[in-house]
Short mmCIF file of C-alpha atoms in Angstrom, two decimals:
data_model
loop_
_atom_site.label_atom_id
_atom_site.label_comp_id
_atom_site.label_asym_id
_atom_site.label_seq_id
_atom_site.Cartn_x
_atom_site.Cartn_y
_atom_site.Cartn_z
CA UNK A 1 0.17 -15.23 14.41
CA UNK A 2 1.66 -18.00 12.20
CA UNK A 3 -0.31 -19.68 9.44
CA UNK A 4 0.71 -23.12 9.68
CA UNK A 5 -1.18 -24.28 6.61
CA UNK A 6 0.76 -22.02 4.25
CA UNK A 7 4.22 -23.43 6.15
CA UNK A 8 2.54 -27.19 5.56
CA UNK A 9 1.85 -27.07 1.83
CA UNK A 10 5.07 -25.40 0.99
CA UNK A 11 7.60 -28.07 2.63
CA UNK A 12 8.16 -31.80 3.03
CA UNK A 13 5.90 -34.55 2.38
CA UNK A 14 2.83 -32.28 3.31
CA UNK A 15 3.79 -30.22 -0.13
CA UNK A 16 3.51 -33.21 -2.22
CA UNK A 17 0.21 -34.38 -0.61
CA UNK A 18 -1.35 -31.06 -1.06
CA UNK A 19 -0.51 -31.10 -4.84
CA UNK A 20 -1.78 -34.59 -5.39
CA UNK A 21 -5.10 -33.77 -3.68
CA UNK A 22 -5.41 -30.35 -5.64
CA UNK A 23 -5.55 -28.37 -2.30
CA UNK A 24 -4.81 -24.55 -2.33
CA UNK A 25 -1.23 -23.94 -2.31
CA UNK A 26 -0.43 -20.17 -1.50
CA UNK A 27 3.03 -19.06 -2.31
CA UNK A 28 5.55 -18.03 0.27
CA UNK A 29 5.70 -14.22 -0.50
CA UNK A 30 8.95 -12.36 -1.05
CA UNK A 31 9.40 -9.62 1.30
CA UNK A 32 11.88 -6.94 1.53
CA UNK A 33 15.37 -7.91 2.98
CA UNK A 34 18.69 -5.81 2.89
CA UNK A 35 20.47 -6.01 -0.31
CA UNK A 36 17.71 -7.72 -2.36
CA UNK A 37 17.48 -6.73 -6.02
CA UNK A 38 14.50 -4.75 -6.83
CA UNK A 39 13.08 -7.52 -9.14
CA UNK A 40 13.46 -11.36 -9.27
CA UNK A 41 14.74 -11.24 -13.06
CA UNK A 42 14.51 -8.94 -16.05
CA UNK A 43 12.05 -6.38 -16.91
CA UNK A 44 9.65 -6.88 -20.03
CA UNK A 45 8.21 -3.44 -21.13
CA UNK A 46 5.25 -3.53 -23.51
CA UNK A 47 3.23 -1.12 -25.13
CA UNK A 48 5.72 0.63 -27.18
CA UNK A 49 5.25 1.46 -31.04
CA UNK A 50 8.32 0.54 -33.23
CA UNK A 51 10.40 3.28 -34.66
CA UNK A 52 8.77 5.96 -32.46
CA UNK A 53 10.12 7.49 -29.09
CA UNK A 54 7.15 7.11 -26.88
CA UNK A 55 6.04 6.64 -23.16
CA UNK A 56 6.95 2.79 -23.35
CA UNK A 57 10.73 3.99 -24.16
CA UNK A 58 10.57 6.44 -21.50
CA UNK A 59 9.70 4.03 -19.00
CA UNK A 60 12.28 1.42 -20.34
CA UNK A 61 14.83 4.34 -20.03
CA UNK A 62 13.77 4.94 -16.17
CA UNK A 63 14.33 1.30 -15.41
CA UNK A 64 17.71 0.90 -17.00
CA UNK A 65 18.60 3.82 -14.71
CA UNK A 66 17.78 1.65 -11.82
CA UNK A 67 20.39 -1.04 -13.12
CA UNK A 68 17.61 -3.37 -14.10
CA UNK A 69 17.83 -5.81 -17.23
CA UNK A 70 15.15 -4.58 -19.54
CA UNK A 71 13.92 -5.74 -22.55
CA UNK A 72 11.34 -4.48 -25.20
CA UNK A 73 10.26 -7.40 -27.71
CA UNK A 74 8.23 -6.81 -30.80
CA UNK A 75 4.62 -7.67 -30.89
CA UNK A 76 3.82 -11.17 -31.70
CA UNK A 77 7.10 -12.58 -30.72
CA UNK A 78 7.87 -15.78 -29.26
CA UNK A 79 9.32 -15.41 -25.64
CA UNK A 80 12.32 -17.59 -25.02
CA UNK A 81 10.93 -20.43 -23.06
CA UNK A 82 14.01 -20.39 -20.50
CA UNK A 83 13.58 -16.75 -19.72
CA UNK A 84 11.53 -15.69 -16.37
CA UNK A 85 10.65 -12.09 -16.38
CA UNK A 86 10.70 -10.63 -12.91
CA UNK A 87 8.35 -7.88 -14.16
CA UNK A 88 6.25 -7.11 -16.91
CA UNK A 89 5.40 -3.39 -17.18
CA UNK A 90 2.54 -2.56 -19.68
CA UNK A 91 2.59 1.08 -20.92
CA UNK A 92 -0.95 2.13 -22.00
CA UNK A 93 -0.78 5.76 -21.59
CA UNK A 94 -1.53 6.59 -25.38
CA UNK A 95 -4.46 4.62 -26.03
CA UNK A 96 -7.19 6.71 -27.43
CA UNK A 97 -9.90 3.71 -28.33
CA UNK A 98 -10.17 -0.07 -26.84
CA UNK A 99 -8.59 -1.44 -30.18
CA UNK A 100 -5.50 0.32 -29.41
CA UNK A 101 -4.77 -1.85 -26.51
CA UNK A 102 -5.21 -5.15 -28.26
CA UNK A 103 -1.50 -5.71 -29.16
CA UNK A 104 -0.27 -4.59 -25.75
CA UNK A 105 -2.83 -6.93 -23.73
CA UNK A 106 -2.06 -10.03 -26.19
CA UNK A 107 1.76 -9.24 -25.72
CA UNK A 108 1.19 -9.50 -21.77
CA UNK A 109 -0.69 -12.92 -22.32
CA UNK A 110 1.89 -14.23 -24.49
CA UNK A 111 4.55 -13.69 -21.56
CA UNK A 112 2.75 -14.76 -18.47
CA UNK A 113 3.88 -18.06 -18.52
CA UNK A 114 7.21 -16.98 -18.28
CA UNK A 115 6.52 -14.71 -15.19
CA UNK A 116 8.71 -15.70 -12.29
CA UNK A 117 7.55 -16.61 -8.86
CA UNK A 118 6.72 -13.43 -6.78
CA UNK A 119 6.82 -11.59 -10.22
CA UNK A 120 4.96 -8.41 -10.71
CA UNK A 121 2.73 -7.06 -13.63
CA UNK A 122 2.47 -3.42 -13.42
CA UNK A 123 0.13 -1.29 -16.22
CA UNK A 124 0.61 2.40 -16.38
CA UNK A 125 -2.44 4.28 -18.07
CA UNK A 126 -4.30 7.40 -17.75
CA UNK A 127 -7.18 8.06 -15.20
CA UNK A 128 -10.76 9.23 -16.69
CA UNK A 129 -11.52 12.82 -16.35
CA UNK A 130 -14.60 14.73 -17.06
CA UNK A 131 -14.94 15.51 -20.77
CA UNK A 132 -13.35 12.43 -21.91
CA UNK A 133 -14.74 11.24 -25.18
CA UNK A 134 -16.90 8.09 -24.84
CA UNK A 135 -14.17 6.00 -26.54
CA UNK A 136 -11.27 7.28 -24.66
CA UNK A 137 -13.26 7.01 -21.23
CA UNK A 138 -14.08 3.58 -22.14
CA UNK A 139 -10.38 2.72 -23.07
CA UNK A 140 -9.12 4.27 -19.73
CA UNK A 141 -11.81 2.70 -17.58
CA UNK A 142 -11.26 -0.47 -19.26
CA UNK A 143 -8.06 -1.09 -17.97
CA UNK A 144 -9.42 -0.91 -14.47
CA UNK A 145 -11.45 -3.86 -15.08
CA UNK A 146 -8.37 -5.59 -17.21
CA UNK A 147 -5.89 -5.18 -14.39
CA UNK A 148 -8.33 -6.37 -11.60
CA UNK A 149 -9.13 -9.33 -13.49
CA UNK A 150 -5.41 -10.17 -14.50
CA UNK A 151 -4.31 -10.06 -11.02
CA UNK A 152 -6.69 -12.89 -9.99
CA UNK A 153 -5.26 -15.23 -12.62
CA UNK A 154 -1.71 -14.73 -11.34
CA UNK A 155 -0.08 -17.59 -9.17
CA UNK A 156 3.14 -18.25 -7.46
CA UNK A 157 3.07 -15.08 -5.15
CA UNK A 158 2.85 -12.89 -8.28
CA UNK A 159 0.89 -9.52 -8.10
CA UNK A 160 -0.60 -7.27 -10.67
CA UNK A 161 -1.11 -3.40 -9.77
CA UNK A 162 -1.84 -0.21 -11.77
CA UNK A 163 -0.54 3.25 -11.87
CA UNK A 164 -3.33 5.71 -13.30
CA UNK A 165 -1.91 9.27 -14.41
CA UNK A 166 -3.87 12.27 -13.95
CA UNK A 167 -3.84 14.74 -17.10
CA UNK A 168 -1.04 16.64 -15.64
CA UNK A 169 1.25 13.70 -15.06
CA UNK A 170 3.79 12.43 -17.24
CA UNK A 171 5.47 8.91 -16.99
CA UNK A 172 9.00 10.34 -16.30
CA UNK A 173 7.59 12.18 -13.33
CA UNK A 174 9.26 11.50 -10.06
CA UNK A 175 6.36 10.49 -8.35
CA UNK A 176 5.01 8.16 -11.14
CA UNK A 177 8.49 6.46 -10.89
CA UNK A 178 8.38 6.15 -7.04
CA UNK A 179 5.19 4.60 -7.43
CA UNK A 180 6.34 2.15 -10.25
CA UNK A 181 9.50 1.25 -7.92
CA UNK A 182 7.07 0.51 -4.94
CA UNK A 183 4.97 -1.80 -7.02
CA UNK A 184 7.89 -3.46 -8.37
CA UNK A 185 9.57 -4.03 -5.30
CA UNK A 186 9.04 -6.80 -2.87
CA UNK A 187 7.63 -4.08 -0.35
CA UNK A 188 4.51 -4.28 -2.23
CA UNK A 189 4.22 -8.19 -1.50
CA UNK A 190 0.34 -8.02 0.02
CA UNK A 191 -0.57 -5.31 -2.29
CA UNK A 192 -2.51 -6.99 -5.18
CA UNK A 193 -5.04 -5.91 -7.68
CA UNK A 194 -4.93 -2.11 -7.07
CA UNK A 195 -4.80 0.91 -8.95
CA UNK A 196 -3.27 4.15 -7.46
CA UNK A 197 -4.02 7.39 -9.07
CA UNK A 198 -0.67 9.62 -9.51
CA UNK A 199 -0.53 13.28 -10.17
CA UNK A 200 2.47 15.68 -10.97
CA UNK A 201 2.21 16.96 -7.42
CA UNK A 202 4.90 19.17 -5.88
CA UNK A 203 8.29 18.93 -7.27
CA UNK A 204 10.97 17.04 -5.27
CA UNK A 205 14.58 16.32 -6.14
CA UNK A 206 14.80 12.87 -7.56
CA UNK A 207 18.63 13.29 -8.51
CA UNK A 208 20.53 10.56 -6.40
CA UNK A 209 17.45 9.82 -4.37
CA UNK A 210 18.40 7.26 -1.78
CA UNK A 211 15.81 4.47 -2.18
CA UNK A 212 16.88 2.58 0.98
CA UNK A 213 16.54 5.77 3.28
CA UNK A 214 13.93 8.10 1.67
CA UNK A 215 12.92 9.52 5.00
CA UNK A 216 16.18 10.59 6.30
CA UNK A 217 15.99 13.62 8.08
CA UNK A 218 12.16 13.54 8.60
CA UNK A 219 10.24 13.53 11.71
CA UNK A 220 7.27 11.09 12.07
CA UNK A 221 4.87 10.42 14.60
CA UNK A 222 3.03 7.07 14.73
CA UNK A 223 -0.15 6.58 17.20
CA UNK A 224 -1.05 3.29 18.63
CA UNK A 225 2.58 2.37 18.30
CA UNK A 226 3.17 0.00 21.35
CA UNK A 227 2.43 -3.22 19.53
CA UNK A 228 1.14 -4.92 16.28
CA UNK A 229 0.99 -2.88 13.16
CA UNK A 230 1.80 0.46 14.91
CA UNK A 231 5.27 -0.89 16.23
CA UNK A 232 5.88 -2.26 12.73
CA UNK A 233 5.17 0.95 11.21
CA UNK A 234 7.56 2.62 13.92
CA UNK A 235 10.13 0.01 12.85
CA UNK A 236 10.03 0.59 9.21
CA UNK A 237 9.94 4.31 9.21
CA UNK A 238 13.09 4.39 11.28
CA UNK A 239 14.65 1.82 8.77
CA UNK A 240 14.02 4.26 6.03
CA UNK A 241 15.79 7.11 7.99
CA UNK A 242 13.02 8.93 10.21
CA UNK A 243 13.18 10.10 13.76
CA UNK A 244 10.37 8.31 15.25
CA UNK A 245 7.88 9.54 18.06
CA UNK A 246 5.83 6.73 19.17
CA UNK A 247 2.31 7.35 20.88
CA UNK A 248 0.26 5.16 23.05
CA UNK A 249 -1.96 5.22 26.21
CA UNK A 250 -0.23 5.12 29.38
CA UNK A 251 -1.41 1.65 30.12
CA UNK A 252 0.93 0.46 27.49
CA UNK A 253 4.05 2.29 28.53
CA UNK A 254 6.16 -0.43 29.15
CA UNK A 255 5.81 -1.93 25.59
CA UNK A 256 6.00 1.77 24.14
CA UNK A 257 9.27 2.48 25.60
CA UNK A 258 10.63 -0.79 24.18
CA UNK A 259 9.54 0.28 20.77
CA UNK A 260 10.92 3.53 21.07
CA UNK A 261 14.24 2.35 22.22
CA UNK A 262 14.45 -0.24 19.59
CA UNK A 263 13.97 2.37 16.94
CA UNK A 264 15.93 5.10 18.46
CA UNK A 265 12.96 7.25 19.02
CA UNK A 266 11.16 8.93 21.79
CA UNK A 267 7.78 7.91 23.37
CA UNK A 268 4.85 9.87 24.19
CA UNK A 269 2.25 8.19 26.64
CA UNK A 270 -0.89 9.94 25.26
CA UNK A 271 -4.87 9.16 24.82
CA UNK A 272 -5.49 10.54 21.42
CA UNK A 273 -9.14 11.11 22.45
CA UNK A 274 -7.65 13.80 24.82
CA UNK A 275 -8.94 17.56 23.90
CA UNK A 276 -5.26 18.48 23.81
CA UNK A 277 -3.60 15.50 21.86
CA UNK A 278 -2.90 17.67 18.89
CA UNK A 279 -1.05 20.33 21.01
CA UNK A 280 0.82 17.51 23.04
CA UNK A 281 2.16 15.87 19.82
CA UNK A 282 3.51 18.61 18.23
CA UNK A 283 4.86 20.03 21.37
CA UNK A 284 6.93 16.97 21.88
CA UNK A 285 7.83 16.47 18.08
CA UNK A 286 9.13 19.95 18.06
CA UNK A 287 10.88 20.01 21.53
CA UNK A 288 12.45 16.75 21.06
CA UNK A 289 12.98 16.62 17.08
CA UNK A 290 12.74 20.22 15.71
CA UNK A 291 9.44 19.43 13.83
CA UNK A 292 7.04 17.17 12.40
CA UNK A 293 6.92 15.82 8.67
CA UNK A 294 4.94 12.73 9.11
CA UNK A 295 1.71 11.54 10.86
CA UNK A 296 0.75 8.15 10.88
CA UNK A 297 -3.06 7.78 12.41
CA UNK A 298 -2.73 3.98 13.44
CA UNK A 299 -4.41 4.07 16.89
CA UNK A 300 -7.80 1.98 16.55
CA UNK A 301 -9.93 -0.44 18.81
CA UNK A 302 -12.76 -2.97 18.08
CA UNK A 303 -15.81 -3.10 20.11
CA UNK A 304 -17.63 -5.67 17.74
CA UNK A 305 -21.52 -6.47 18.26
CA UNK A 306 -24.39 -6.86 16.16
CA UNK A 307 -26.25 -3.56 15.87
CA UNK A 308 -29.31 -5.13 17.45
CA UNK A 309 -26.99 -5.68 20.64
CA UNK A 310 -24.72 -2.65 20.24
CA UNK A 311 -24.64 -0.65 23.54
CA UNK A 312 -23.71 3.21 23.47
CA UNK A 313 -20.40 2.81 25.09
CA UNK A 314 -19.28 0.38 22.28
CA UNK A 315 -20.42 2.54 19.41
CA UNK A 316 -18.99 5.66 21.08
CA UNK A 317 -15.62 4.15 22.14
CA UNK A 318 -15.02 3.23 18.49
CA UNK A 319 -15.68 6.40 16.92
CA UNK A 320 -13.88 8.41 19.52
CA UNK A 321 -10.59 6.65 18.95
CA UNK A 322 -10.85 5.40 15.36
CA UNK A 323 -12.36 8.78 13.83
CA UNK A 324 -12.71 11.61 16.00
CA UNK A 325 -9.42 11.59 17.43
CA UNK A 326 -8.02 11.67 13.74
CA UNK A 327 -10.34 14.64 12.97
CA UNK A 328 -9.34 16.57 15.98
CA UNK A 329 -5.73 16.21 15.83
CA UNK A 330 -5.60 17.19 12.18
CA UNK A 331 -7.67 20.21 12.62
CA UNK A 332 -5.23 21.43 15.22
CA UNK A 333 -2.15 20.46 13.57
CA UNK A 334 -3.32 22.43 10.09
CA UNK A 335 -4.87 25.25 11.88
CA UNK A 336 -1.63 25.79 13.97
CA UNK A 337 0.74 25.67 11.07
CA UNK A 338 2.04 22.60 12.90
CA UNK A 339 3.71 20.61 10.27
CA UNK A 340 7.10 21.14 8.86
CA UNK A 341 7.75 21.17 4.86
CA UNK A 342 6.27 18.81 2.72
CA UNK A 343 4.05 16.94 5.07
CA UNK A 344 2.30 13.83 4.87
CA UNK A 345 -0.87 12.43 6.84
CA UNK A 346 -1.40 8.50 6.32
CA UNK A 347 -4.38 7.28 8.19
CA UNK A 348 -5.53 3.47 8.77
CA UNK A 349 -8.79 2.67 7.19
CA UNK A 350 -9.89 -0.86 6.71
CA UNK A 351 -11.46 -2.86 3.80
CA UNK A 352 -14.35 -3.00 6.71
CA UNK A 353 -14.97 0.48 5.67
CA UNK A 354 -15.40 -0.45 2.16
CA UNK A 355 -17.08 -3.60 2.08
CA UNK A 356 -18.67 -3.87 5.39
CA UNK A 357 -18.55 -6.73 7.71
CA UNK A 358 -20.83 -8.41 9.98
CA UNK A 359 -21.16 -7.36 13.60
CA UNK A 360 -18.82 -4.34 12.72
CA UNK A 361 -21.39 -1.27 11.91
CA UNK A 362 -19.29 0.86 14.42
CA UNK A 363 -15.88 -0.13 12.94
CA UNK A 364 -17.09 -0.33 9.34
CA UNK A 365 -18.71 3.28 10.13
CA UNK A 366 -15.28 4.71 11.76
CA UNK A 367 -12.98 3.50 9.05
CA UNK A 368 -15.38 4.69 6.03
CA UNK A 369 -15.39 8.13 7.95
CA UNK A 370 -11.61 7.63 7.66
CA UNK A 371 -11.66 7.33 3.95
CA UNK A 372 -14.13 10.42 3.78
CA UNK A 373 -11.84 12.68 5.89
CA UNK A 374 -8.74 11.76 3.99
CA UNK A 375 -10.35 12.77 0.71
CA UNK A 376 -11.55 15.89 2.15
CA UNK A 377 -8.15 16.74 4.11
CA UNK A 378 -6.08 16.28 0.87
CA UNK A 379 -6.81 19.47 -0.85
CA UNK A 380 -6.14 21.34 2.60
CA UNK A 381 -2.83 19.86 3.30
CA UNK A 382 -1.90 20.18 -0.71
CA UNK A 383 -2.14 24.12 -0.01
CA UNK A 384 0.99 23.75 2.16
CA UNK A 385 2.42 21.32 -0.07
CA UNK A 386 1.63 18.12 1.67
CA UNK A 387 -0.40 14.88 1.17
CA UNK A 388 -3.14 12.86 3.14
CA UNK A 389 -3.75 9.37 2.11
CA UNK A 390 -5.28 6.13 3.78
CA UNK A 391 -4.08 2.40 3.99
CA UNK A 392 -6.90 -0.08 4.03
CA UNK A 393 -5.53 -3.38 5.29
CA UNK A 394 -7.42 -6.90 4.60
CA UNK A 395 -6.70 -9.60 6.82
CA UNK A 396 -3.56 -9.17 8.54
CA UNK A 397 -1.99 -11.78 11.01
CA UNK A 398 -2.23 -9.86 14.52
CA UNK A 399 -2.98 -10.60 17.90
CA UNK A 400 -6.32 -9.26 17.06
CA UNK A 401 -7.23 -11.58 14.16
CA UNK A 402 -5.47 -14.36 16.07
CA UNK A 403 -8.72 -14.22 18.45
CA UNK A 404 -11.05 -14.89 15.40
CA UNK A 405 -12.64 -18.89 15.66
CA UNK A 406 -10.00 -21.16 13.73
CA UNK A 407 -12.25 -21.95 10.83
CA UNK A 408 -13.32 -18.40 10.21
CA UNK A 409 -9.59 -17.41 10.18
CA UNK A 410 -8.74 -20.04 7.58
CA UNK A 411 -11.78 -18.92 5.32
CA UNK A 412 -10.39 -15.02 5.51
CA UNK A 413 -6.75 -16.31 4.81
CA UNK A 414 -7.87 -18.24 1.58
CA UNK A 415 -10.31 -15.59 0.36
CA UNK A 416 -7.66 -13.29 -1.16
CA UNK A 417 -6.00 -13.86 -4.60
CA UNK A 418 -2.78 -14.68 -2.91
CA UNK A 419 -4.75 -17.03 -0.50
CA UNK A 420 -3.24 -16.06 2.60
CA UNK A 421 -3.12 -13.24 5.24
CA UNK A 422 -1.14 -10.39 5.20
CA UNK A 423 1.78 -9.35 7.64
CA UNK A 424 2.10 -6.27 9.73
CA UNK A 425 4.98 -5.49 7.82
CA UNK A 426 3.01 -5.48 4.66
CA UNK A 427 1.00 -2.38 5.96
CA UNK A 428 3.77 -0.74 7.35
CA UNK A 429 5.71 -0.69 3.95
CA UNK A 430 2.85 0.75 2.35
CA UNK A 431 2.61 3.40 5.01
CA UNK A 432 6.17 3.92 4.63
CA UNK A 433 5.80 4.56 0.78
CA UNK A 434 2.90 7.30 1.25
CA UNK A 435 5.04 8.99 3.95
CA UNK A 436 8.01 9.51 1.61
CA UNK A 437 9.00 12.26 -0.64
CA UNK A 438 8.42 9.60 -3.62
CA UNK A 439 4.53 10.10 -3.04
CA UNK A 440 4.01 13.46 -3.30
CA UNK A 441 1.91 12.93 -6.47
CA UNK A 442 -0.22 10.72 -4.29
CA UNK A 443 -3.03 12.65 -2.40
CA UNK A 444 -6.52 11.75 -1.37
CA UNK A 445 -6.04 8.25 -2.34
CA UNK A 446 -6.83 4.95 -0.45
CA UNK A 447 -4.35 1.96 -1.00
CA UNK A 448 -5.89 -1.54 -0.05
CA UNK A 449 -3.16 -3.87 1.64
CA UNK A 450 -5.32 -6.79 1.21
CA UNK A 451 -4.05 -9.48 -1.21
CA UNK A 452 -7.21 -8.40 -3.36
CA UNK A 453 -9.73 -10.16 -0.89
CA UNK A 454 -12.65 -8.09 -1.86
CA UNK A 455 -14.83 -9.10 -4.95
CA UNK A 456 -14.19 -6.48 -7.66
CA UNK A 457 -11.33 -4.81 -5.51
#
C-alpha cells in the first residue's frame, strides 16, 4: 500500500508547506536497481593509527577492491565542506578500553554533516565474549549503545548499522566483507540501528565473487510465496540466480502459478502443516531441480484477539502454521540429510516476537518461538556446513498492514527512525543476503528489518 504522506512531503507545494510547518519529512529511500553504484559517494574509513598497518587499512584496501573512492583522513582534520560522503566506515576492532575510541567517535561526528542523503555509517567492532576483562567488555558493549543511538540521529534516509566480529573472525574474512557490502548497499535500505555478529564460518571462495548473482546454481524453496513478502522473496532469489520452488496452499494455486512463471521456477501446492510437508518439499526440489540449498520459511497467518477473547482454534492455527510447521520441516530435512552442500535456512520472525504487541499473544508467541528454534538449529546445521538465521520485519507495507485502521497505520509508519514503513522488497533483500554464500559466517542471528522502530533496538 502506498504511503501518500511520504509522497506529499517530498514533492511540490506540499513539500514546502511541510517544511514551513515543521512536519516530519521522511526521505525517499534509495533501493537497489540494476547498474546502481554501491554507494552514493566516496567512503571515509576512520579508526586507523597513522604509520601502522592495521584493521582500518585492511578494510580500506578491501573497499578499494570494489572500485570505490576510499579516503582516510587524519584525526582532527577539517572536512571539505563541498564533499559528500556516501558512507563512513568506523573500524573499532582494536580498542581495548573506552578511551581508545574517542578519536574515532569524534572523527565520525566531525564528518556527519557531510554524509550524503541515503548515506551509510557502518561500525566494525568485536563482540563481547565470556572472560573479557571489565574494561574490554565495557568498550565492546559500548559500541552497541553508540551505534544504536547514532542511527537515531541520522537523517535524509541515511542508516547506521554495525558488524560485530567473533574472536575467530578477521576484518578481511569473506563473510565479514560480505556483511559490509550488504550494509553499504541500497539493499539494506530499511535495516537501521542493527548489529550483526559475524564469525569466520565455513570457507567459501571469494575470488571473482559475482555480487549480482550470488545464488547462481542454488535451489531455493520459499513457503507462503503466492503473494506479499513471499512473492517478493521468490523474485529476489531468482534475480540473484537461484532456481526457485514456490510453495503455498492449494487455494492460492492461481497466484502461486503466476509467481512461478514470473521467476522461471516451479510451484508446489502444499499446506505446510501437513505431516508429510518436509518430504514433499524435498521430493519436489530434488526431482525438478536436483537438490535443495536454501529454505525460506515465510508462510504465516494472523488471528489477532485479546487473550481474554482468544478461542482455541485461533491460538492453535497460528502456532501450527507459524511455528510447528517450521519445526517439523526442519527436523525432517536435517534428519533425512535432505540439504545439498552449504545449506541456508532463513525464517520469518517479527518485531512482535521481540517486543510483543497488544492483541497478538498467539502471533508474538509463534514469532518468538521462531527466534528460539533458529538459535537452537544453528549448531545443528553448522555441523553440515550450513546456517540458520531469522529476519524480523517491523511495519511493512503489505495487504495485511493495509487493513490496520488509518490513524494506527500512520503512527506505526512514523514510529521508526526512518519515519516510514518498509516495503516487501526490503525483507526480501535481507533474506537474499542470509541465503547467499556471503553469509556463511552469520549463524543463529536475528536481523531486524524495521527502520529501527523499537526503543533501544
